[in-house]
Tab-separated table of C-alpha atoms in Angstrom:
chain	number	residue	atom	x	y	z
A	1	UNK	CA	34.406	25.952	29.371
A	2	UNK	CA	34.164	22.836	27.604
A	3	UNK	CA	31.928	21.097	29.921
A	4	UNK	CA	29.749	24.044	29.597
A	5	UNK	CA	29.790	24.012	25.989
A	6	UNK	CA	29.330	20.281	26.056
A	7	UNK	CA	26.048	20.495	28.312
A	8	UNK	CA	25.001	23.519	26.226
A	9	UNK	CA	25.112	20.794	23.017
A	10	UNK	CA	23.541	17.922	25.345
A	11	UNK	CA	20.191	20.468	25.878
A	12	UNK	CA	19.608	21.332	23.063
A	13	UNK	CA	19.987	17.966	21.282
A	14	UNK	CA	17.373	17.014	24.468
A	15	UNK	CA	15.014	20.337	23.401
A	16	UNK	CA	15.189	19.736	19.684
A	17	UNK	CA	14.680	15.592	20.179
A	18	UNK	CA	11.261	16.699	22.683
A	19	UNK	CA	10.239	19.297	19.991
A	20	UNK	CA	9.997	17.362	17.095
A	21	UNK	CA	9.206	13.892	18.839
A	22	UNK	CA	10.080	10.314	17.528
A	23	UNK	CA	6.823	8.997	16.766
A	24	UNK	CA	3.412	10.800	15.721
A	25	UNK	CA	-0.191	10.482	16.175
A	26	UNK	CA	-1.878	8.568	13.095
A	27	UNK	CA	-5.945	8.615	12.456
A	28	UNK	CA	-6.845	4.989	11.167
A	29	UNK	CA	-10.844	5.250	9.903
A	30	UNK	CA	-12.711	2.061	9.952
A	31	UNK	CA	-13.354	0.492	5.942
A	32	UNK	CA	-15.692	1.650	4.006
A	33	UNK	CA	-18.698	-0.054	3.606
A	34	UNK	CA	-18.717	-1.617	7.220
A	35	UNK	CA	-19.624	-5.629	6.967
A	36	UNK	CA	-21.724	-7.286	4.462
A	37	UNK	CA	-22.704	-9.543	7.203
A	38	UNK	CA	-24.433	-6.782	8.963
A	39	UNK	CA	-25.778	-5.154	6.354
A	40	UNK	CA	-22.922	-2.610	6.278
A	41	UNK	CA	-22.878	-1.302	9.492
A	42	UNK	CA	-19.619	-2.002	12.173
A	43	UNK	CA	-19.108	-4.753	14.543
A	44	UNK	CA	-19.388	-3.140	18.376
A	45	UNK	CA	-15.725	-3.276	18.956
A	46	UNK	CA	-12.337	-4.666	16.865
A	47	UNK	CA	-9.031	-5.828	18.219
A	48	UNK	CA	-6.712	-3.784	17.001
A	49	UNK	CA	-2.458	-5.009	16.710
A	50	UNK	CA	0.742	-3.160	15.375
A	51	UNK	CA	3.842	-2.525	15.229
A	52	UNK	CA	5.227	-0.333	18.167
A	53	UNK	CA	8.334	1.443	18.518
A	54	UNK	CA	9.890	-1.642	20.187
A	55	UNK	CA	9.727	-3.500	16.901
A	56	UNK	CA	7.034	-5.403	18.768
A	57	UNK	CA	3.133	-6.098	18.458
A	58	UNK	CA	1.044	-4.242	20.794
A	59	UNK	CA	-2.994	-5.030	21.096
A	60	UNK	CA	-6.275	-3.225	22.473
A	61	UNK	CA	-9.978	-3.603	22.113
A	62	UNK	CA	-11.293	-0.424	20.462
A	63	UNK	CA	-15.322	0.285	20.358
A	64	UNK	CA	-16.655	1.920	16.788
A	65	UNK	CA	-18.598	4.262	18.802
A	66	UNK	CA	-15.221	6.290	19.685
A	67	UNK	CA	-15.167	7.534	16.154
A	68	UNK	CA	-11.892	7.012	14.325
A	69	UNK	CA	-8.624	4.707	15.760
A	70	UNK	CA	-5.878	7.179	16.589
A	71	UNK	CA	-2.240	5.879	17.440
A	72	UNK	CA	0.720	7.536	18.320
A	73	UNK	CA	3.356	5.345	15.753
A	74	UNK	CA	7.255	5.356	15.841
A	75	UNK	CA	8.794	7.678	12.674
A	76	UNK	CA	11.127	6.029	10.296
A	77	UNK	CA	9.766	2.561	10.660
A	78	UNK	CA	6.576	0.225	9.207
A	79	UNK	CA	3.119	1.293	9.553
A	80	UNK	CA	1.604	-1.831	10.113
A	81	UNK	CA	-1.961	-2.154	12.218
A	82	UNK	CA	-4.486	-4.615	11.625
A	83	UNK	CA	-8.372	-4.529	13.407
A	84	UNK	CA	-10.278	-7.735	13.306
A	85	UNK	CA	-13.937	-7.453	14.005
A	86	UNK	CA	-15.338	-8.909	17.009
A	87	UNK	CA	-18.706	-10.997	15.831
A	88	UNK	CA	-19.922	-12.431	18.863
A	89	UNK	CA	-23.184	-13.223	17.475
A	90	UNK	CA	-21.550	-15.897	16.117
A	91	UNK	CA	-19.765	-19.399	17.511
A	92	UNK	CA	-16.232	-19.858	16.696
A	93	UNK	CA	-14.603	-20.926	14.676
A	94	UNK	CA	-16.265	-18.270	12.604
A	95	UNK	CA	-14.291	-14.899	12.595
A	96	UNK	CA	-14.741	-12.004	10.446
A	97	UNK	CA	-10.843	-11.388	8.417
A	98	UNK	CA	-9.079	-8.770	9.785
A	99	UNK	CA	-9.047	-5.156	7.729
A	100	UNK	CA	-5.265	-3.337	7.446
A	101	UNK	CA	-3.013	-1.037	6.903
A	102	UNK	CA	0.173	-1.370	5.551
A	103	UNK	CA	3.137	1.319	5.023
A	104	UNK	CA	6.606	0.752	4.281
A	105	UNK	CA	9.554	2.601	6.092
A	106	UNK	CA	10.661	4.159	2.893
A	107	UNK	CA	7.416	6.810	3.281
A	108	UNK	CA	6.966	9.739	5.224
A	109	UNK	CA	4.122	8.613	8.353
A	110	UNK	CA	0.876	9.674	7.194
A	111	UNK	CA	-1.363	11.580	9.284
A	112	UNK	CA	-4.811	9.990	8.312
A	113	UNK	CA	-5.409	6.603	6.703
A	114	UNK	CA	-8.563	3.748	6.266
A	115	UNK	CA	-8.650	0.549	6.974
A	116	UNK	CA	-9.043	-1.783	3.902
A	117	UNK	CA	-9.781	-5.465	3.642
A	118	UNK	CA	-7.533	-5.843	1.119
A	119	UNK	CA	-4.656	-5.081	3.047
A	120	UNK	CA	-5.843	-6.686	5.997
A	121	UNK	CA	-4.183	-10.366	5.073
A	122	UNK	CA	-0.575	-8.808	4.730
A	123	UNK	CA	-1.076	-6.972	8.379
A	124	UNK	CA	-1.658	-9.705	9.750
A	125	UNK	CA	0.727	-11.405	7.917
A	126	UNK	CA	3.520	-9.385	8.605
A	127	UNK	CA	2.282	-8.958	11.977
A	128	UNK	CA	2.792	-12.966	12.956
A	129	UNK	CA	6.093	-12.963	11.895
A	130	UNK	CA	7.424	-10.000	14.455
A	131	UNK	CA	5.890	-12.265	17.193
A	132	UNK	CA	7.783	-15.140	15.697
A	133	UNK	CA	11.116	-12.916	16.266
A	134	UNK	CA	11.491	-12.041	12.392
A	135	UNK	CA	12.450	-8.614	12.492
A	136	UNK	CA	9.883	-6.073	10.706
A	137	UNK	CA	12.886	-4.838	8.653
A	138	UNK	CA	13.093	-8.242	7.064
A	139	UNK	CA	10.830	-7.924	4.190
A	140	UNK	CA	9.784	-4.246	2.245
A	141	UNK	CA	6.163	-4.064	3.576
A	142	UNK	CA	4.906	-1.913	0.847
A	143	UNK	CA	5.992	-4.240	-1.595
A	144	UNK	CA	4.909	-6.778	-0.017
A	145	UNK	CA	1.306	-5.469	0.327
A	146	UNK	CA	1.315	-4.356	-3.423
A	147	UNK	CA	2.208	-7.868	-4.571
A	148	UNK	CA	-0.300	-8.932	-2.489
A	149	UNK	CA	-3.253	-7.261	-3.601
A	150	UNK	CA	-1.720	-7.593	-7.318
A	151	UNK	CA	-0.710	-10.830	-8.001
A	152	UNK	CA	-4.768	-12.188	-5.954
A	153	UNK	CA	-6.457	-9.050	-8.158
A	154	UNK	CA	-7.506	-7.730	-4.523
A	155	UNK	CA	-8.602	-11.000	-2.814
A	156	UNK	CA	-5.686	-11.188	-0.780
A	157	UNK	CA	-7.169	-14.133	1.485
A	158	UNK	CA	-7.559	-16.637	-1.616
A	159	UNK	CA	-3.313	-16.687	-1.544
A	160	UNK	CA	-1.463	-19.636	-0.473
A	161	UNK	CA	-0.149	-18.299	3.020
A	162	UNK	CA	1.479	-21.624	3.538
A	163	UNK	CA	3.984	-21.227	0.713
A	164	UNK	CA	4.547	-17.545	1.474
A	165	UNK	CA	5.503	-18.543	4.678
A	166	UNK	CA	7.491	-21.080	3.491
A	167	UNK	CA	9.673	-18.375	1.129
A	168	UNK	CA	9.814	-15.844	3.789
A	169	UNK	CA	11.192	-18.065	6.416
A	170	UNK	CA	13.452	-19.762	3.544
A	171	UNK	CA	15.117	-16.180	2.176
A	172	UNK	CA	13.489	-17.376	-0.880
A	173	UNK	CA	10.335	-14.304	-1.243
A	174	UNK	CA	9.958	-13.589	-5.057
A	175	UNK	CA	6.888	-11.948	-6.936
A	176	UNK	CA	6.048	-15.791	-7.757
A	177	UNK	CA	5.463	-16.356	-4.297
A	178	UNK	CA	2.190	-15.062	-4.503
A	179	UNK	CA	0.426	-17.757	-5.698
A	180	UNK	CA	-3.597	-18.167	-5.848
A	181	UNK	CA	-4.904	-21.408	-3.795
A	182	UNK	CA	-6.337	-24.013	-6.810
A	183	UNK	CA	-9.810	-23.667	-6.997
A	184	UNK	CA	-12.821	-26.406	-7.663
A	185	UNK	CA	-15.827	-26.028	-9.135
A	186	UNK	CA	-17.846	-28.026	-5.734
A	187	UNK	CA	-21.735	-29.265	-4.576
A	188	UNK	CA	-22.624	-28.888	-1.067
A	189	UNK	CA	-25.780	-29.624	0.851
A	190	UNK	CA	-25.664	-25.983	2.488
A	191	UNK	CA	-29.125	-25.260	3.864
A	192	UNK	CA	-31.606	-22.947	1.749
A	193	UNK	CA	-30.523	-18.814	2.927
A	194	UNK	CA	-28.018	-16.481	2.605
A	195	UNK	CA	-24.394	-17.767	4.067
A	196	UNK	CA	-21.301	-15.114	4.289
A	197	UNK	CA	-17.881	-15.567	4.075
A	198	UNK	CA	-15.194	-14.654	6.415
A	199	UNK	CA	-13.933	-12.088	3.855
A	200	UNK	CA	-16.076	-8.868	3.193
A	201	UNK	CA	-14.427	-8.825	0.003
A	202	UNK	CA	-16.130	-11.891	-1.032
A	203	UNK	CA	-19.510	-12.745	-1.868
A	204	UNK	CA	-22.293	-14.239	-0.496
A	205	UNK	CA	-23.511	-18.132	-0.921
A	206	UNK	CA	-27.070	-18.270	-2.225
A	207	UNK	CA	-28.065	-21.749	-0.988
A	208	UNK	CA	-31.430	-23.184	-2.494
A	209	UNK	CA	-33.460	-26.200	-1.146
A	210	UNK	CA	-31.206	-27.951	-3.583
A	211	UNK	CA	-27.942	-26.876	-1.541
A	212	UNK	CA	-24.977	-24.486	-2.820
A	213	UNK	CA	-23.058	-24.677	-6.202
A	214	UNK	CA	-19.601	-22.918	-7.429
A	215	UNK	CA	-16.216	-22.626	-6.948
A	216	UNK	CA	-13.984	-22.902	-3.710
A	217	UNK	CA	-10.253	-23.124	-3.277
A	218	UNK	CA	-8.214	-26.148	-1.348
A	219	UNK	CA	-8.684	-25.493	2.352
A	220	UNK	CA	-11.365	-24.789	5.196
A	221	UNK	CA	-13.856	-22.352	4.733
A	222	UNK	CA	-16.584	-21.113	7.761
A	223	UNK	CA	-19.915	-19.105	6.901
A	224	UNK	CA	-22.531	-17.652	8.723
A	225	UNK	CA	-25.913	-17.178	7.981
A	226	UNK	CA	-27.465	-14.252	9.777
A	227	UNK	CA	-30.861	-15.395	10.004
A	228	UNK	CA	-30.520	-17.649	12.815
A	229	UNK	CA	-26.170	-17.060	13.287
A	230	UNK	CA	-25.873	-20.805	12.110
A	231	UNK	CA	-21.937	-21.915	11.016
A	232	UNK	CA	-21.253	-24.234	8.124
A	233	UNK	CA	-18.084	-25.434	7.075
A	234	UNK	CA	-16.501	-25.986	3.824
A	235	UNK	CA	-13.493	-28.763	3.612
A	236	UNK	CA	-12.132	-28.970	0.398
A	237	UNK	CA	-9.155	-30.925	-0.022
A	238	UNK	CA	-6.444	-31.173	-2.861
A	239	UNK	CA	-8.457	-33.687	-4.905
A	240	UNK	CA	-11.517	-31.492	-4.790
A	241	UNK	CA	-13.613	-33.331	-2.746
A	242	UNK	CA	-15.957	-31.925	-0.179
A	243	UNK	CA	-16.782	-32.218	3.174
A	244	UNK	CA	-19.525	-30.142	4.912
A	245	UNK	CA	-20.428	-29.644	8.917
A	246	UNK	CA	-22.805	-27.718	10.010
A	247	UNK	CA	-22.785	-25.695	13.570
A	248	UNK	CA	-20.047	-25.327	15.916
């Protein structure tokens, strides 16, 4: 009698597990606005990584044509999926930055979302430290996403990842670890046309025959220019001074 009752308990822990599932179907919509760089309209295909139910990163190429990105995700766990557009038009090392989604554990799994550029540096973030082995329930990713956007008032890219990565990896992640790259008011001999970033959240250079003028942060910078897909890069280093290549 007790095995029965035992095996009675076993199926129907089975049935009610199969009924209401472990993970759930999600409905990610490209961002708004598509890409400045094409005029608003969506890059042919993204590559899309997140978090699976193995605490691990999976990856697929997804065309926009197919409408909406729809996952199944694990319950009870991080939302975390990041799509960067694939710009073949133009030579590395230019590369649109990825859009994202971000949800912490602590919230009920939404059933449809959107892609936003803002939240596509802490995706991808977050993202590179599961495949260095640092366990997704390390850090509160809704937190972490909120600072994010906060403390760079929504420029997310413009953040110094290196000292982030630095506080994560050190235990040390505070509020005050989001801190904004300096910034130097720079002249470069861009060539005369239009030149986009590699964040849709920034704007466009205006280069005249005279070259470009304004500010950049510390680092390395890539543009394109869609009238002829040309690259130019931007080296600024922690003294402010520049260096400028142009091409691949």
């Amino acid at each position: 009698m007790k095995i029965l009752l035992l095996g009675l308990v076993v199926s129907v822990f089975l049935v009610a597990c199969g009924f209401f599932g472990v993970s759930d179907d999600v409905i990610i919509r490209w961002p708004e606005g598509g890409l400045p760089i094409y005029d608003g309209a969506y890059p042919a295909s993204w590559k899309v990584r997140w978090l699976n139910s193995s605490d691990r990163v999976s990856e697929k190429t997804v065309d926009s044509a197919q409408g909406p990105l729809v996952l199944e995700l694990p319950r009870e766990s991080p939302l975390i999926v990041m799509a960067v557009p694939i710009t073949v038009e133009y030579a590395a090392p230019y590369r649109v930055r990825a859009a994202g989604v971000v949800v912490g554990a602590d919230l009920p799994l939404p059933g449809n979302l959107q892609f936003s550029w803002e939240d596509g540096f802490s995706a991808q973030l977050l993202l590179s430290l599961v495949d260095a082995g640092i366990s997704s329930h390390a850090i509160n990713q809704r937190r972490f996403a909120e600072s994010a956007r906060k403390r760079s008032n929504n420029r997310p890219w413009l953040l110094d990842e290196k000292q982030l990565r630095r506080d994560i990896t050190g235990g040390k992640l505070r509020t005050y670890s989001f801190r904004l790259l300096e910034v130097f008011e720079i002249k470069a001999a861009l060539p005369e046309g239009t030149w986009y970033s590699q964040s849709p959240l920034d704007p466009p250079l205006i280069a005249s025959q005279n070259g470009w003028q304004g500010v950049l942060p510390r680092g390395l910078w890539h543009f394109a220019r869609p009238a002829d897909a040309e690259i130019a890069t931007i080296s600024v280093d922690s003294n402010g001074n520049v260096l400028l290549r142009i091409g691949d």
